[in-house]
PDB file of C-alpha atoms in Angstrom:
ATOM      1  CA  MET A   1      -0.104   0.003  -0.202  1.00 45.00           C
ATOM      2  CA  LYS A   2       2.844   2.616   0.885  1.00 42.00           C
ATOM      3  CA  ASN A   3       4.554   1.323  -2.395  1.00 46.00           C
ATOM      4  CA  ASN A   4       1.203   2.452  -4.397  1.00 48.00           C
ATOM      5  CA  LEU A   5       0.871   5.404  -2.232  1.00 44.00           C
ATOM      6  CA  TYR A   6       4.582   6.367  -3.190  1.00 44.00           C
ATOM      7  CA  VAL A   7       4.038   5.533  -7.095  1.00 41.00           C
ATOM      8  CA  LEU A   8       0.611   7.724  -7.168  1.00 42.00           C
ATOM      9  CA  LEU A   9       2.777  10.876  -5.385  1.00 40.00           C
ATOM     10  CA  LEU A  10       5.446  10.531  -7.587  1.00 40.00           C
ATOM     11  CA  LEU A  11       3.058  10.680 -11.308  1.00 39.00           C
ATOM     12  CA  PHE A  12       1.318  13.257  -9.447  1.00 39.00           C
ATOM     13  CA  TRP A  13       4.528  15.514  -8.705  1.00 39.00           C
ATOM     14  CA  ILE A  14       5.710  14.191 -12.643  1.00 37.00           C
ATOM     15  CA  ASN A  15       2.427  15.590 -14.026  1.00 41.00           C
ATOM     16  CA  GLY A  16       2.044  18.418 -12.192  1.00 41.00           C
ATOM     17  CA  ASN A  17       5.759  19.726 -12.898  1.00 41.00           C
ATOM     18  CA  ALA A  18       5.895  18.484 -16.183  1.00 45.00           C
ATOM     19  CA  GLN A  19       5.663  21.465 -18.935  1.00 60.00           C
ATOM     20  CA  GLU A  20       2.346  22.496 -20.177  1.00 79.00           C
ATOM     21  CA  TYR A  21       3.649  22.965 -23.738  1.00 90.00           C
ATOM     22  CA  SER A  22       6.216  21.144 -25.638  1.00 90.00           C
ATOM     23  CA  PHE A  23       8.122  24.112 -26.772  1.00 93.00           C
ATOM     24  CA  ILE A  24       8.584  25.885 -23.639  1.00 94.00           C
ATOM     25  CA  PRO A  25      12.147  24.613 -22.314  1.00 93.00           C
ATOM     26  CA  LYS A  26      11.668  22.686 -19.278  1.00 90.00           C
ATOM     27  CA  ASN A  27      13.560  25.060 -16.490  1.00 92.00           C
ATOM     28  CA  PHE A  28      10.876  28.089 -17.738  1.00 94.00           C
ATOM     29  CA  VAL A  29       8.371  28.113 -15.079  1.00 91.00           C
ATOM     30  CA  LYS A  30       4.122  29.288 -15.487  1.00 92.00           C
ATOM     31  CA  ILE A  31       3.740  32.005 -13.399  1.00 91.00           C
ATOM     32  CA  GLU A  32       0.719  33.968 -12.251  1.00 89.00           C
ATOM     33  CA  LYS A  33       0.188  37.795 -14.109  1.00 84.00           C
ATOM     34  CA  ASP A  34       0.020  39.545 -10.654  1.00 79.00           C
ATOM     35  CA  GLU A  35       3.230  38.110  -9.692  1.00 83.00           C
ATOM     36  CA  PHE A  36       4.974  38.315 -13.331  1.00 84.00           C
ATOM     37  CA  PHE A  37       4.207  41.975 -13.453  1.00 78.00           C
ATOM     38  CA  LYS A  38       5.732  42.398  -9.705  1.00 73.00           C
ATOM     39  CA  LEU A  39       8.865  41.340 -10.791  1.00 76.00           C
ATOM     40  CA  ALA A  40       8.963  42.638 -14.514  1.00 72.00           C
ATOM     41  CA  VAL A  41       8.423  46.508 -12.656  1.00 61.00           C
ATOM     42  CA  SER A  42      11.272  45.757  -9.777  1.00 60.00           C
ATOM     43  CA  ASP A  43      13.593  44.002 -12.713  1.00 62.00           C
ATOM     44  CA  THR A  44      14.982  43.769 -16.017  1.00 72.00           C
ATOM     45  CA  LEU A  45      13.211  40.965 -17.722  1.00 83.00           C
ATOM     46  CA  LYS A  46      13.526  39.866 -21.257  1.00 89.00           C
ATOM     47  CA  ILE A  47      11.299  38.369 -23.202  1.00 91.00           C
ATOM     48  CA  LYS A  48      12.670  35.235 -25.486  1.00 92.00           C
ATOM     49  CA  ASN A  49       9.416  34.782 -27.611  1.00 94.00           C
ATOM     50  CA  ALA A  50       5.723  34.907 -27.569  1.00 94.00           C
ATOM     51  CA  TYR A  51       3.316  32.202 -29.505  1.00 95.00           C
ATOM     52  CA  LEU A  52       0.044  30.734 -29.999  1.00 95.00           C
ATOM     53  CA  GLU A  53      -0.982  27.526 -28.513  1.00 93.00           C
ATOM     54  CA  ASN A  54       0.098  25.377 -31.694  1.00 94.00           C
ATOM     55  CA  GLY A  55       3.780  26.563 -30.801  1.00 94.00           C
ATOM     56  CA  LYS A  56       3.224  29.248 -33.998  1.00 94.00           C
ATOM     57  CA  ASN A  57       5.065  32.313 -33.189  1.00 94.00           C
ATOM     58  CA  PHE A  58       2.912  35.453 -32.265  1.00 93.00           C
ATOM     59  CA  ASN A  59       3.777  38.272 -34.336  1.00 92.00           C
ATOM     60  CA  ASN A  60       2.643  41.785 -35.338  1.00 91.00           C
ATOM     61  CA  ARG A  61       1.086  40.075 -38.447  1.00 92.00           C
ATOM     62  CA  ILE A  62      -0.832  37.506 -36.618  1.00 93.00           C
ATOM     63  CA  LYS A  63      -1.797  40.661 -33.705  1.00 91.00           C
ATOM     64  CA  ASP A  64      -2.878  42.633 -36.139  1.00 91.00           C
ATOM     65  CA  SER A  65      -5.513  40.155 -38.123  1.00 92.00           C
ATOM     66  CA  LEU A  66      -6.546  39.077 -34.722  1.00 91.00           C
ATOM     67  CA  ILE A  67      -7.591  42.489 -34.432  1.00 90.00           C
ATOM     68  CA  LEU A  68      -8.916  43.089 -37.499  1.00 91.00           C
ATOM     69  CA  ASP A  69     -11.622  39.928 -37.184  1.00 88.00           C
ATOM     70  CA  LYS A  70     -12.374  41.111 -33.379  1.00 88.00           C
ATOM     71  CA  SER A  71     -11.033  37.996 -31.947  1.00 91.00           C
ATOM     72  CA  PHE A  72      -8.431  39.214 -30.395  1.00 91.00           C
ATOM     73  CA  GLU A  73      -9.912  40.214 -26.909  1.00 90.00           C
ATOM     74  CA  LEU A  74     -10.507  36.477 -26.546  1.00 92.00           C
ATOM     75  CA  TYR A  75      -6.720  35.927 -25.938  1.00 92.00           C
ATOM     76  CA  ILE A  76      -5.096  35.786 -23.087  1.00 92.00           C
ATOM     77  CA  GLN A  77      -1.265  35.913 -21.828  1.00 93.00           C
ATOM     78  CA  ASN A  78       0.212  32.998 -19.720  1.00 93.00           C
ATOM     79  CA  TYR A  79       3.795  33.962 -18.789  1.00 94.00           C
ATOM     80  CA  TYR A  80       6.581  31.433 -18.301  1.00 94.00           C
ATOM     81  CA  LEU A  81       9.640  33.008 -16.393  1.00 93.00           C
ATOM     82  CA  ASN A  82      13.175  31.233 -16.000  1.00 92.00           C
ATOM     83  CA  LYS A  83      14.132  34.023 -12.735  1.00 88.00           C
ATOM     84  CA  SER A  84      17.966  32.445 -12.736  1.00 89.00           C
ATOM     85  CA  CYS A  85      18.251  34.351 -16.423  1.00 89.00           C
ATOM     86  CA  ARG A  86      15.847  36.472 -15.994  1.00 89.00           C
ATOM     87  CA  GLU A  87      13.812  35.541 -19.178  1.00 92.00           C
ATOM     88  CA  PHE A  88      10.642  34.694 -20.418  1.00 93.00           C
ATOM     89  CA  PHE A  89       7.912  33.485 -22.780  1.00 94.00           C
ATOM     90  CA  ILE A  90       4.139  34.352 -23.551  1.00 94.00           C
ATOM     91  CA  VAL A  91       1.635  32.014 -25.118  1.00 95.00           C
ATOM     92  CA  TYR A  92      -1.400  33.620 -26.216  1.00 94.00           C
ATOM     93  CA  LYS A  93      -3.977  31.204 -25.431  1.00 93.00           C
ATOM     94  CA  LYS A  94      -7.790  31.321 -26.990  1.00 93.00           C
ATOM     95  CA  GLN A  95     -10.901  31.810 -24.738  1.00 91.00           C
ATOM     96  CA  SER A  96     -14.473  30.571 -25.639  1.00 91.00           C
ATOM     97  CA  LEU A  97     -16.940  33.211 -25.243  1.00 89.00           C
ATOM     98  CA  GLU A  98     -18.147  31.784 -22.089  1.00 91.00           C
ATOM     99  CA  GLU A  99     -14.584  31.675 -20.536  1.00 89.00           C
ATOM    100  CA  LYS A 100     -14.197  35.281 -21.537  1.00 88.00           C
ATOM    101  CA  LYS A 101     -17.749  36.410 -20.248  1.00 90.00           C
ATOM    102  CA  ALA A 102     -16.814  34.395 -16.695  1.00 89.00           C
ATOM    103  CA  ARG A 103     -13.335  36.408 -16.583  1.00 86.00           C
ATOM    104  CA  ASP A 104     -14.646  39.529 -17.226  1.00 87.00           C
ATOM    105  CA  LEU A 105     -17.411  38.939 -14.281  1.00 90.00           C
ATOM    106  CA  LYS A 106     -14.987  38.110 -12.159  1.00 85.00           C
ATOM    107  CA  LEU A 107     -12.643  40.991 -12.890  1.00 82.00           C
ATOM    108  CA  LYS A 108     -15.439  43.269 -12.419  1.00 86.00           C
ATOM    109  CA  GLU A 109     -16.542  42.256  -9.249  1.00 88.00           C
ATOM    110  CA  ASP A 110     -12.695  41.552  -7.906  1.00 78.00           C
ATOM    111  CA  LEU A 111     -12.361  45.628  -8.942  1.00 80.00           C
ATOM    112  CA  LYS A 112     -15.635  46.615  -6.985  1.00 85.00           C
ATOM    113  CA  ASN A 113     -14.289  44.470  -3.638  1.00 84.00           C
ATOM    114  CA  GLN A 114     -10.755  46.175  -3.765  1.00 79.00           C
ATOM    115  CA  LYS A 115     -12.038  49.478  -4.506  1.00 83.00           C
ATOM    116  CA  ARG A 116     -14.423  48.775  -1.135  1.00 87.00           C
ATOM    117  CA  GLU A 117     -11.570  47.147   1.042  1.00 86.00           C
ATOM    118  CA  PHE A 118      -9.800  50.561   0.114  1.00 86.00           C
ATOM    119  CA  LYS A 119     -12.472  52.705   1.189  1.00 89.00           C
ATOM    120  CA  ASN A 120     -12.671  50.862   4.010  1.00 91.00           C
ATOM    121  CA  GLN A 121      -9.531  52.247   5.831  1.00 92.00           C
ATOM    122  CA  ASP A 122     -10.726  55.366   5.933  1.00 91.00           C
ATOM    123  CA  ASN A 123     -10.750  56.552   9.879  1.00 90.00           C
ATOM    124  CA  SER A 124      -9.018  53.220  10.800  1.00 95.00           C
ATOM    125  CA  VAL A 125      -6.061  53.249  12.914  1.00 95.00           C
ATOM    126  CA  LEU A 126      -2.951  52.361  11.789  1.00 96.00           C
ATOM    127  CA  ASP A 127      -1.434  49.362  13.516  1.00 94.00           C
ATOM    128  CA  SER A 128       2.254  49.084  11.863  1.00 95.00           C
ATOM    129  CA  LEU A 129       3.971  50.788   9.246  1.00 97.00           C
ATOM    130  CA  GLU A 130       7.760  49.224   7.989  1.00 96.00           C
ATOM    131  CA  LEU A 131       9.495  51.602   5.231  1.00 97.00           C
ATOM    132  CA  LYS A 132      13.266  51.399   3.942  1.00 97.00           C
ATOM    133  CA  ASP A 133      14.197  53.978   1.894  1.00 97.00           C
ATOM    134  CA  ILE A 134      16.436  54.173  -0.998  1.00 97.00           C
ATOM    135  CA  ASN A 135      19.766  54.743   1.131  1.00 96.00           C
ATOM    136  CA  ASP A 136      18.590  52.013   3.256  1.00 96.00           C
ATOM    137  CA  VAL A 137      17.248  53.931   6.650  1.00 97.00           C
ATOM    138  CA  SER A 138      14.540  52.186   8.071  1.00 97.00           C
ATOM    139  CA  TYR A 139      11.363  53.659   9.857  1.00 97.00           C
ATOM    140  CA  SER A 140       8.641  52.409  11.447  1.00 97.00           C
ATOM    141  CA  LEU A 141       5.328  53.446  12.982  1.00 96.00           C
ATOM    142  CA  GLU A 142       7.486  54.057  16.303  1.00 96.00           C
ATOM    143  CA  SER A 143       9.828  55.918  14.954  1.00 96.00           C
ATOM    144  CA  LEU A 144       7.405  58.139  13.431  1.00 97.00           C
ATOM    145  CA  LYS A 145       5.027  58.939  16.653  1.00 94.00           C
ATOM    146  CA  ASP A 146       3.756  62.253  17.031  1.00 94.00           C
ATOM    147  CA  LYS A 147       4.023  63.208  13.476  1.00 97.00           C
ATOM    148  CA  VAL A 148       1.811  63.764  10.444  1.00 98.00           C
ATOM    149  CA  ILE A 149       2.962  61.015   8.343  1.00 98.00           C
ATOM    150  CA  VAL A 150       2.151  61.736   4.419  1.00 98.00           C
ATOM    151  CA  LEU A 151       2.108  58.637   1.871  1.00 98.00           C
ATOM    152  CA  ASN A 152       2.191  59.487  -1.856  1.00 97.00           C
ATOM    153  CA  PHE A 153       1.817  56.050  -4.101  1.00 96.00           C
ATOM    154  CA  TRP A 154       3.363  56.662  -7.651  1.00 96.00           C
ATOM    155  CA  PHE A 155       5.497  55.166 -10.444  1.00 94.00           C
ATOM    156  CA  VAL A 156       8.126  56.615 -12.755  1.00 94.00           C
ATOM    157  CA  LYS A 157       5.673  55.827 -15.910  1.00 91.00           C
ATOM    158  CA  CYS A 158       2.670  57.134 -14.564  1.00 92.00           C
ATOM    159  CA  LYS A 159       2.486  60.563 -16.357  1.00 93.00           C
ATOM    160  CA  PRO A 160      -0.563  62.069 -14.086  1.00 92.00           C
ATOM    161  CA  CYS A 161       2.074  61.084 -10.913  1.00 94.00           C
ATOM    162  CA  VAL A 162       5.390  62.681 -12.053  1.00 95.00           C
ATOM    163  CA  GLU A 163       2.880  65.672 -13.206  1.00 93.00           C
ATOM    164  CA  GLU A 164       1.935  66.425  -9.618  1.00 93.00           C
ATOM    165  CA  ILE A 165       5.667  66.398  -8.060  1.00 96.00           C
ATOM    166  CA  SER A 166       6.418  69.659  -8.435  1.00 96.00           C
ATOM    167  CA  ASP A 167       2.894  70.568  -6.242  1.00 94.00           C
ATOM    168  CA  LEU A 168       4.251  67.728  -4.078  1.00 96.00           C
ATOM    169  CA  ASN A 169       7.766  69.002  -3.695  1.00 97.00           C
ATOM    170  CA  LYS A 170       6.402  72.531  -2.638  1.00 96.00           C
ATOM    171  CA  ILE A 171       3.921  70.920   0.228  1.00 97.00           C
ATOM    172  CA  ARG A 172       6.781  69.437   1.777  1.00 97.00           C
ATOM    173  CA  ASP A 173       8.985  72.549   1.365  1.00 97.00           C
ATOM    174  CA  LYS A 174       6.252  74.614   3.127  1.00 97.00           C
ATOM    175  CA  TYR A 175       5.919  71.918   6.402  1.00 97.00           C
ATOM    176  CA  LYS A 176       9.905  71.155   6.011  1.00 93.00           C
ATOM    177  CA  ASP A 177      10.357  72.352   9.474  1.00 94.00           C
ATOM    178  CA  LYS A 178       7.052  70.930  11.301  1.00 96.00           C
ATOM    179  CA  ASP A 179       5.996  67.457  12.281  1.00 97.00           C
ATOM    180  CA  VAL A 180       5.293  66.069   9.225  1.00 98.00           C
ATOM    181  CA  ALA A 181       6.837  62.956   7.409  1.00 98.00           C
ATOM    182  CA  PHE A 182       6.612  62.600   3.619  1.00 98.00           C
ATOM    183  CA  PHE A 183       7.283  59.285   1.932  1.00 98.00           C
ATOM    184  CA  ALA A 184       7.213  58.548  -1.917  1.00 98.00           C
ATOM    185  CA  VAL A 185       6.007  54.826  -2.132  1.00 97.00           C
ATOM    186  CA  THR A 186       6.678  52.654  -5.375  1.00 95.00           C
ATOM    187  CA  PHE A 187       7.064  49.294  -6.338  1.00 91.00           C
ATOM    188  CA  ASP A 188      10.253  50.487  -8.554  1.00 90.00           C
ATOM    189  CA  SER A 189      13.400  49.402  -8.076  1.00 89.00           C
ATOM    190  CA  LYS A 190      16.292  51.797  -6.134  1.00 92.00           C
ATOM    191  CA  GLU A 191      18.292  51.476  -9.951  1.00 92.00           C
ATOM    192  CA  ILE A 192      14.987  52.697 -11.524  1.00 91.00           C
ATOM    193  CA  LEU A 193      14.321  55.659  -8.975  1.00 95.00           C
ATOM    194  CA  SER A 194      18.171  56.729  -8.976  1.00 96.00           C
ATOM    195  CA  GLU A 195      17.854  57.220 -12.827  1.00 95.00           C
ATOM    196  CA  PHE A 196      14.668  58.914 -12.358  1.00 96.00           C
ATOM    197  CA  ILE A 197      15.587  61.591  -9.753  1.00 96.00           C
ATOM    198  CA  LYS A 198      18.928  62.367 -11.912  1.00 96.00           C
ATOM    199  CA  LYS A 199      16.288  64.058 -14.329  1.00 95.00           C
ATOM    200  CA  LYS A 200      13.579  65.201 -12.244  1.00 96.00           C
ATOM    201  CA  SER A 201      13.743  65.895  -8.214  1.00 97.00           C
ATOM    202  CA  PHE A 202      11.444  64.152  -6.129  1.00 98.00           C
ATOM    203  CA  ASP A 203      11.629  65.999  -2.341  1.00 97.00           C
ATOM    204  CA  PHE A 204       9.936  63.375  -0.622  1.00 98.00           C
ATOM    205  CA  THR A 205      12.102  60.638   1.202  1.00 98.00           C
ATOM    206  CA  LEU A 206      11.987  57.922  -1.843  1.00 98.00           C
ATOM    207  CA  ILE A 207      10.657  53.903  -0.949  1.00 97.00           C
ATOM    208  CA  PRO A 208      11.661  51.626  -3.339  1.00 95.00           C
ATOM    209  CA  SER A 209      10.269  48.120  -4.052  1.00 91.00           C
ATOM    210  CA  GLY A 210       7.614  48.942  -1.763  1.00 93.00           C
ATOM    211  CA  PHE A 211       5.419  45.931  -2.424  1.00 89.00           C
ATOM    212  CA  LYS A 212       4.386  45.396   1.140  1.00 90.00           C
ATOM    213  CA  THR A 213       3.443  48.842   1.917  1.00 95.00           C
ATOM    214  CA  LEU A 214       1.238  48.996  -1.365  1.00 92.00           C
ATOM    215  CA  GLN A 215      -0.537  45.843  -0.229  1.00 88.00           C
ATOM    216  CA  GLN A 216      -1.430  46.923   3.435  1.00 93.00           C
ATOM    217  CA  PHE A 217      -2.680  50.047   1.840  1.00 95.00           C
ATOM    218  CA  LYS A 218      -4.480  48.152  -0.978  1.00 90.00           C
ATOM    219  CA  ILE A 219      -3.331  50.179  -3.656  1.00 91.00           C
ATOM    220  CA  LYS A 220      -4.509  49.414  -7.274  1.00 85.00           C
ATOM    221  CA  GLU A 221      -5.109  53.174  -8.388  1.00 88.00           C
ATOM    222  CA  TYR A 222      -2.204  55.572  -9.292  1.00 92.00           C
ATOM    223  CA  PRO A 223      -1.403  58.214  -7.949  1.00 93.00           C
ATOM    224  CA  THR A 224      -2.826  57.780  -4.132  1.00 93.00           C
ATOM    225  CA  THR A 225      -2.084  59.574  -1.258  1.00 96.00           C
ATOM    226  CA  ILE A 226      -3.004  58.552   2.204  1.00 96.00           C
ATOM    227  CA  ILE A 227      -1.895  60.832   5.633  1.00 97.00           C
ATOM    228  CA  VAL A 228      -2.117  59.548   8.637  1.00 97.00           C
ATOM    229  CA  ASP A 229      -2.890  61.806  11.344  1.00 97.00           C
ATOM    230  CA  LYS A 230      -0.789  62.308  14.794  1.00 95.00           C
ATOM    231  CA  GLU A 231      -3.129  59.817  16.673  1.00 95.00           C
ATOM    232  CA  GLN A 232      -2.366  57.414  13.984  1.00 96.00           C
ATOM    233  CA  LYS A 233      -5.533  57.338  11.958  1.00 97.00           C
ATOM    234  CA  ILE A 234      -5.738  56.630   8.446  1.00 96.00           C
ATOM    235  CA  ASN A 235      -7.062  59.615   6.189  1.00 96.00           C
ATOM    236  CA  LEU A 236      -8.005  58.772   2.576  1.00 94.00           C
ATOM    237  CA  VAL A 237      -7.179  61.753   0.295  1.00 91.00           C
ATOM    238  CA  ASP A 238      -9.808  61.695  -2.444  1.00 76.00           C
ATOM    239  CA  ASP A 239     -11.601  63.967  -5.139  1.00 60.00           C
ATOM    240  CA  LEU A 240     -13.183  63.695  -8.271  1.00 51.00           C
ATOM    241  CA  LEU A 241     -10.781  66.146  -9.618  1.00 53.00           C
ATOM    242  CA  VAL A 242      -7.312  65.507 -10.128  1.00 55.00           C
ATOM    243  CA  LEU A 243      -6.360  69.300  -9.435  1.00 63.00           C
ATOM    244  CA  ASN A 244      -8.058  69.580  -6.400  1.00 77.00           C
ATOM    245  CA  ILE A 245      -5.556  66.890  -4.422  1.00 86.00           C
ATOM    246  CA  THR A 246      -2.664  69.074  -3.976  1.00 88.00           C
ATOM    247  CA  LYS A 247      -5.185  71.250  -1.888  1.00 90.00           C
ATOM    248  CA  LYS A 248      -6.826  68.477  -0.101  1.00 92.00           C
ATOM    249  CA  ILE A 249      -3.274  67.551   0.591  1.00 95.00           C
ATOM    250  CA  ASP A 250      -2.073  71.105   2.053  1.00 95.00           C
ATOM    251  CA  LYS A 251      -5.505  71.964   3.858  1.00 94.00           C
ATOM    252  CA  MET A 252      -5.695  68.037   5.939  1.00 95.00           C
ATOM    253  CA  ILE A 253      -1.854  68.705   6.677  1.00 97.00           C
ATOM    254  CA  ALA A 254      -2.822  71.752   8.580  1.00 96.00           C
ATOM    255  CA  LYS A 255      -5.625  70.321  10.329  1.00 95.00           C
ATOM    256  CA  PHE A 256      -4.023  67.818  11.755  1.00 96.00           C
ATOM    257  CA  LEU A 257      -1.375  69.719  12.818  1.00 95.00           C
ATOM    258  CA  GLU A 258      -3.108  72.239  14.896  1.00 90.00           C
ATOM    259  CA  GLU A 259      -5.180  68.883  16.548  1.00 77.00           C
TER     260      GLU A 259
END
């Protein structure tokens, strides 16, 4: 019985770890989309090739043809990554109309849930915070005690994020001698940030590779700003008009300093 169980487990392991497509090398492992993009923005990944499920190369001519006959929206991308060499393959898999409808409904529901979770943070008390800046200096909720904490969530390729930096720098300069700590948290790597600030100054304390903090505050949209008051209560800075955001940040900081 034990030998039979061992054989069954071995077969399950082999089948579970076998490569799904014969044209993808065995040392490339399928990776979920969210994990792939998390790695892609924090590191330099190089694409080896893109295929259709039948092993045919996926190129611009095929893409244009699929767009023309309106079937391209049925395709999803599967990623196969070799972490050691930072290379990956893409396989375009066609879904049925029923699969696409089910996937679209799930994405829509997931988005609603994510927005609800983000909104539910408002007025809640922050119980922990761990940050490490571009110079490897660490910050904690305890070290920031009695300070107003401004957290701006952004990334270098986000145009609206970059456009608001000048206004954010002015706010930081206005309160530089006050009990306010300004942090710019991004999933971009230290190397990417170092290159960015050579061209454009961002006077907040820069927090690279801040995936843990992004997840903690359930950030899905950029730019987003959150202010933690001296009582360590979370305050979402939200406004339908983007132009009002920096004014709102200024007013909220002033208010929390007076309390």
